[in-house]
Amino acid sequence: MATKSPKSPTFPGPLTARGAVLAVLISDRDQTGAPPLQGRTSLAAIIKSLKRKYHWPVETSSFPSNAADGRATWATVYSLPPAVVQRALERGGREWLERRDAARNAP
């Protein structure tokens, strides 16, 4: 029985919340200071969509942390494997990031 090959990742719209998150995942940019998602949807929901709808193999790592008020909580970090980032950049990702920047900076 032949197995289905995984689908290649695709890029979401550049000005969407999914696009904003993917831009952080495939670029060298630090997520610190990124504009908030403004309650549109949770980061976890966006990651789930990037995995299921757009076929990005986002990795998740959670670890215990402390909230600002001292309560125990969990922190989650999302990333893409370096080989996936490299392939994405070589297969249109650089241009997608440039189009995203241009669209964000348009008057």
PDB file of N, CA and C in Angstrom, residues 6-63:
ATOM      1  N   PRO A   6       3.664  13.854   2.041  1.00  0.00           N
ATOM      2  CA  PRO A   6       3.144  15.055   2.702  1.00  0.00           C
ATOM      3  C   PRO A   6       3.049  16.205   1.712  1.00  0.00           C
ATOM      4  N   LYS A   7       2.070  17.045   1.934  1.00  0.00           N
ATOM      5  CA  LYS A   7       1.881  18.193   1.060  1.00  0.00           C
ATOM      6  C   LYS A   7       2.932  19.246   1.370  1.00  0.00           C
ATOM      7  N   SER A   8       3.335  19.962   0.339  1.00  0.00           N
ATOM      8  CA  SER A   8       4.300  21.041   0.527  1.00  0.00           C
ATOM      9  C   SER A   8       3.617  22.207   1.219  1.00  0.00           C
ATOM     10  N   PRO A   9       4.345  22.876   2.108  1.00  0.00           N
ATOM     11  CA  PRO A   9       3.766  24.048   2.773  1.00  0.00           C
ATOM     12  C   PRO A   9       3.423  25.144   1.772  1.00  0.00           C
ATOM     13  N   THR A  10       2.352  25.858   2.057  1.00  0.00           N
ATOM     14  CA  THR A  10       1.960  27.002   1.242  1.00  0.00           C
ATOM     15  C   THR A  10       1.930  28.241   2.122  1.00  0.00           C
ATOM     16  N   PHE A  11       2.002  29.395   1.481  1.00  0.00           N
ATOM     17  CA  PHE A  11       2.043  30.660   2.207  1.00  0.00           C
ATOM     18  C   PHE A  11       0.641  31.259   2.329  1.00  0.00           C
ATOM     19  N   PRO A  12       0.272  31.685   3.529  1.00  0.00           N
ATOM     20  CA  PRO A  12      -1.022  32.368   3.697  1.00  0.00           C
ATOM     21  C   PRO A  12      -0.932  33.790   3.163  1.00  0.00           C
ATOM     22  N   GLY A  13      -2.056  34.473   3.157  1.00  0.00           N
ATOM     23  CA  GLY A  13      -2.062  35.876   2.742  1.00  0.00           C
ATOM     24  C   GLY A  13      -1.059  36.668   3.572  1.00  0.00           C
ATOM     25  N   PRO A  14      -0.327  37.567   2.941  1.00  0.00           N
ATOM     26  CA  PRO A  14       0.739  38.272   3.653  1.00  0.00           C
ATOM     27  C   PRO A  14       0.265  39.192   4.766  1.00  0.00           C
ATOM     28  N   LEU A  15      -0.947  39.687   4.699  1.00  0.00           N
ATOM     29  CA  LEU A  15      -1.426  40.632   5.711  1.00  0.00           C
ATOM     30  C   LEU A  15      -2.387  40.000   6.719  1.00  0.00           C
ATOM     31  N   THR A  16      -2.429  38.686   6.752  1.00  0.00           N
ATOM     32  CA  THR A  16      -3.287  37.982   7.694  1.00  0.00           C
ATOM     33  C   THR A  16      -2.530  37.719   8.995  1.00  0.00           C
ATOM     34  N   ALA A  17      -3.251  37.340  10.033  1.00  0.00           N
ATOM     35  CA  ALA A  17      -2.608  36.956  11.290  1.00  0.00           C
ATOM     36  C   ALA A  17      -1.727  35.728  11.059  1.00  0.00           C
ATOM     37  N   ARG A  18      -2.169  34.806  10.208  1.00  0.00           N
ATOM     38  CA  ARG A  18      -1.354  33.629   9.888  1.00  0.00           C
ATOM     39  C   ARG A  18      -0.056  34.056   9.211  1.00  0.00           C
ATOM     40  N   GLY A  19      -0.177  35.032   8.313  1.00  0.00           N
ATOM     41  CA  GLY A  19       1.010  35.555   7.643  1.00  0.00           C
ATOM     42  C   GLY A  19       1.980  36.205   8.614  1.00  0.00           C
ATOM     43  N   ALA A  20       1.450  36.930   9.585  1.00  0.00           N
ATOM     44  CA  ALA A  20       2.304  37.588  10.589  1.00  0.00           C
ATOM     45  C   ALA A  20       3.074  36.557  11.398  1.00  0.00           C
ATOM     46  N   VAL A  21       2.416  35.482  11.795  1.00  0.00           N
ATOM     47  CA  VAL A  21       3.067  34.444  12.591  1.00  0.00           C
ATOM     48  C   VAL A  21       4.084  33.689  11.736  1.00  0.00           C
ATOM     49  N   LEU A  22       3.713  33.332  10.520  1.00  0.00           N
ATOM     50  CA  LEU A  22       4.647  32.614   9.649  1.00  0.00           C
ATOM     51  C   LEU A  22       5.877  33.469   9.358  1.00  0.00           C
ATOM     52  N   ALA A  23       5.697  34.773   9.180  1.00  0.00           N
ATOM     53  CA  ALA A  23       6.840  35.655   8.917  1.00  0.00           C
ATOM     54  C   ALA A  23       7.855  35.582  10.051  1.00  0.00           C
ATOM     55  N   VAL A  24       7.378  35.504  11.281  1.00  0.00           N
ATOM     56  CA  VAL A  24       8.291  35.370  12.425  1.00  0.00           C
ATOM     57  C   VAL A  24       8.980  34.007  12.377  1.00  0.00           C
ATOM     58  N   LEU A  25       8.242  32.962  12.038  1.00  0.00           N
ATOM     59  CA  LEU A  25       8.805  31.616  12.036  1.00  0.00           C
ATOM     60  C   LEU A  25       9.870  31.403  10.957  1.00  0.00           C
ATOM     61  N   ILE A  26       9.737  32.060   9.795  1.00  0.00           N
ATOM     62  CA  ILE A  26      10.703  31.810   8.713  1.00  0.00           C
ATOM     63  C   ILE A  26      11.747  32.905   8.569  1.00  0.00           C
ATOM     64  N   SER A  27      11.658  33.946   9.362  1.00  0.00           N
ATOM     65  CA  SER A  27      12.653  35.016   9.249  1.00  0.00           C
ATOM     66  C   SER A  27      13.574  35.002  10.460  1.00  0.00           C
ATOM     67  N   ASP A  28      14.575  35.832  10.409  1.00  0.00           N
ATOM     68  CA  ASP A  28      15.502  35.972  11.533  1.00  0.00           C
ATOM     69  C   ASP A  28      14.968  36.947  12.567  1.00  0.00           C
ATOM     70  N   ARG A  29      13.823  37.510  12.317  1.00  0.00           N
ATOM     71  CA  ARG A  29      13.284  38.539  13.196  1.00  0.00           C
ATOM     72  C   ARG A  29      12.867  37.977  14.538  1.00  0.00           C
ATOM     73  N   ASP A  30      13.092  38.765  15.558  1.00  0.00           N
ATOM     74  CA  ASP A  30      12.701  38.405  16.908  1.00  0.00           C
ATOM     75  C   ASP A  30      11.227  38.727  17.077  1.00  0.00           C
ATOM     76  N   GLN A  31      10.492  37.861  17.728  1.00  0.00           N
ATOM     77  CA  GLN A  31       9.072  38.090  17.913  1.00  0.00           C
ATOM     78  C   GLN A  31       8.807  39.173  18.954  1.00  0.00           C
ATOM     79  N   THR A  32       9.801  39.488  19.776  1.00  0.00           N
ATOM     80  CA  THR A  32       9.626  40.520  20.796  1.00  0.00           C
ATOM     81  C   THR A  32       9.242  41.821  20.113  1.00  0.00           C
ATOM     82  N   GLY A  33       8.217  42.448  20.612  1.00  0.00           N
ATOM     83  CA  GLY A  33       7.782  43.723  20.060  1.00  0.00           C
ATOM     84  C   GLY A  33       6.855  43.592  18.866  1.00  0.00           C
ATOM     85  N   ALA A  34       6.532  42.366  18.473  1.00  0.00           N
ATOM     86  CA  ALA A  34       5.605  42.180  17.361  1.00  0.00           C
ATOM     87  C   ALA A  34       4.237  42.693  17.769  1.00  0.00           C
ATOM     88  N   PRO A  35       3.497  43.291  16.831  1.00  0.00           N
ATOM     89  CA  PRO A  35       2.168  43.781  17.186  1.00  0.00           C
ATOM     90  C   PRO A  35       1.279  42.646  17.676  1.00  0.00           C
ATOM     91  N   PRO A  36       0.466  42.884  18.676  1.00  0.00           N
ATOM     92  CA  PRO A  36      -0.415  41.818  19.168  1.00  0.00           C
ATOM     93  C   PRO A  36      -1.465  41.446  18.128  1.00  0.00           C
ATOM     94  N   LEU A  37      -2.008  40.273  18.314  1.00  0.00           N
ATOM     95  CA  LEU A  37      -3.032  39.798  17.388  1.00  0.00           C
ATOM     96  C   LEU A  37      -4.370  40.473  17.641  1.00  0.00           C
ATOM     97  N   GLN A  38      -4.457  41.297  18.635  1.00  0.00           N
ATOM     98  CA  GLN A  38      -5.623  42.128  18.934  1.00  0.00           C
ATOM     99  C   GLN A  38      -6.901  41.313  19.093  1.00  0.00           C
ATOM    100  N   GLY A  39      -6.777  40.176  19.762  1.00  0.00           N
ATOM    101  CA  GLY A  39      -7.955  39.400  20.099  1.00  0.00           C
ATOM    102  C   GLY A  39      -8.647  38.734  18.939  1.00  0.00           C
ATOM    103  N   ARG A  40      -8.073  38.797  17.747  1.00  0.00           N
ATOM    104  CA  ARG A  40      -8.727  38.184  16.595  1.00  0.00           C
ATOM    105  C   ARG A  40      -8.843  36.678  16.766  1.00  0.00           C
ATOM    106  N   THR A  41      -7.769  36.068  17.239  1.00  0.00           N
ATOM    107  CA  THR A  41      -7.749  34.633  17.463  1.00  0.00           C
ATOM    108  C   THR A  41      -6.520  34.318  18.302  1.00  0.00           C
ATOM    109  N   SER A  42      -6.470  33.148  18.862  1.00  0.00           N
ATOM    110  CA  SER A  42      -5.321  32.803  19.700  1.00  0.00           C
ATOM    111  C   SER A  42      -4.139  32.353  18.834  1.00  0.00           C
ATOM    112  N   LEU A  43      -2.956  32.505  19.393  1.00  0.00           N
ATOM    113  CA  LEU A  43      -1.757  32.046  18.695  1.00  0.00           C
ATOM    114  C   LEU A  43      -1.831  30.540  18.458  1.00  0.00           C
ATOM    115  N   ALA A  44      -2.332  29.791  19.426  1.00  0.00           N
ATOM    116  CA  ALA A  44      -2.464  28.340  19.263  1.00  0.00           C
ATOM    117  C   ALA A  44      -3.366  27.985  18.080  1.00  0.00           C
ATOM    118  N   ALA A  45      -4.438  28.742  17.881  1.00  0.00           N
ATOM    119  CA  ALA A  45      -5.343  28.490  16.748  1.00  0.00           C
ATOM    120  C   ALA A  45      -4.652  28.798  15.422  1.00  0.00           C
ATOM    121  N   ILE A  46      -3.843  29.841  15.400  1.00  0.00           N
ATOM    122  CA  ILE A  46      -3.105  30.186  14.180  1.00  0.00           C
ATOM    123  C   ILE A  46      -2.087  29.089  13.864  1.00  0.00           C
ATOM    124  N   ILE A  47      -1.374  28.623  14.868  1.00  0.00           N
ATOM    125  CA  ILE A  47      -0.399  27.551  14.665  1.00  0.00           C
ATOM    126  C   ILE A  47      -1.096  26.306  14.137  1.00  0.00           C
ATOM    127  N   LYS A  48      -2.247  25.972  14.710  1.00  0.00           N
ATOM    128  CA  LYS A  48      -3.016  24.806  14.255  1.00  0.00           C
ATOM    129  C   LYS A  48      -3.395  24.959  12.776  1.00  0.00           C
ATOM    130  N   SER A  49      -3.797  26.149  12.384  1.00  0.00           N
ATOM    131  CA  SER A  49      -4.148  26.406  10.995  1.00  0.00           C
ATOM    132  C   SER A  49      -2.928  26.307  10.083  1.00  0.00           C
ATOM    133  N   LEU A  50      -1.791  26.856  10.536  1.00  0.00           N
ATOM    134  CA  LEU A  50      -0.574  26.749   9.727  1.00  0.00           C
ATOM    135  C   LEU A  50      -0.189  25.285   9.526  1.00  0.00           C
ATOM    136  N   LYS A  51      -0.430  24.454  10.520  1.00  0.00           N
ATOM    137  CA  LYS A  51      -0.117  23.030  10.405  1.00  0.00           C
ATOM    138  C   LYS A  51      -1.099  22.316   9.476  1.00  0.00           C
ATOM    139  N   ARG A  52      -2.386  22.493   9.735  1.00  0.00           N
ATOM    140  CA  ARG A  52      -3.411  21.708   9.028  1.00  0.00           C
ATOM    141  C   ARG A  52      -3.751  22.241   7.645  1.00  0.00           C
ATOM    142  N   LYS A  53      -3.973  23.522   7.534  1.00  0.00           N
ATOM    143  CA  LYS A  53      -4.419  24.102   6.263  1.00  0.00           C
ATOM    144  C   LYS A  53      -3.258  24.426   5.328  1.00  0.00           C
ATOM    145  N   TYR A  54      -2.143  24.890   5.917  1.00  0.00           N
ATOM    146  CA  TYR A  54      -1.015  25.343   5.101  1.00  0.00           C
ATOM    147  C   TYR A  54       0.166  24.368   5.115  1.00  0.00           C
ATOM    148  N   HIS A  55       0.071  23.299   5.901  1.00  0.00           N
ATOM    149  CA  HIS A  55       1.024  22.184   5.901  1.00  0.00           C
ATOM    150  C   HIS A  55       2.432  22.553   6.381  1.00  0.00           C
ATOM    151  N   TRP A  56       2.537  23.507   7.312  1.00  0.00           N
ATOM    152  CA  TRP A  56       3.834  23.858   7.891  1.00  0.00           C
ATOM    153  C   TRP A  56       4.092  22.932   9.079  1.00  0.00           C
ATOM    154  N   PRO A  57       5.267  22.295   9.142  1.00  0.00           N
ATOM    155  CA  PRO A  57       5.564  21.371  10.248  1.00  0.00           C
ATOM    156  C   PRO A  57       6.055  22.122  11.501  1.00  0.00           C
ATOM    157  N   VAL A  58       5.178  22.914  12.062  1.00  0.00           N
ATOM    158  CA  VAL A  58       5.532  23.721  13.229  1.00  0.00           C
ATOM    159  C   VAL A  58       5.751  22.803  14.428  1.00  0.00           C
ATOM    160  N   GLU A  59       6.877  23.011  15.100  1.00  0.00           N
ATOM    161  CA  GLU A  59       7.187  22.235  16.300  1.00  0.00           C
ATOM    162  C   GLU A  59       6.803  23.055  17.524  1.00  0.00           C
ATOM    163  N   THR A  60       6.333  22.369  18.546  1.00  0.00           N
ATOM    164  CA  THR A  60       5.883  23.011  19.777  1.00  0.00           C
ATOM    165  C   THR A  60       6.694  22.481  20.950  1.00  0.00           C
ATOM    166  N   SER A  61       7.121  23.394  21.792  1.00  0.00           N
ATOM    167  CA  SER A  61       7.842  23.016  22.991  1.00  0.00           C
ATOM    168  C   SER A  61       7.274  23.813  24.156  1.00  0.00           C
ATOM    169  N   SER A  62       6.810  23.134  25.195  1.00  0.00           N
ATOM    170  CA  SER A  62       6.253  23.806  26.362  1.00  0.00           C
ATOM    171  C   SER A  62       7.107  23.506  27.584  1.00  0.00           C
ATOM    172  N   PHE A  63       7.168  24.464  28.474  1.00  0.00           N
ATOM    173  CA  PHE A  63       7.955  24.299  29.691  1.00  0.00           C
ATOM    174  C   PHE A  63       7.346  25.124  30.807  1.00  0.00           C
TER     175      PHE A  63
END
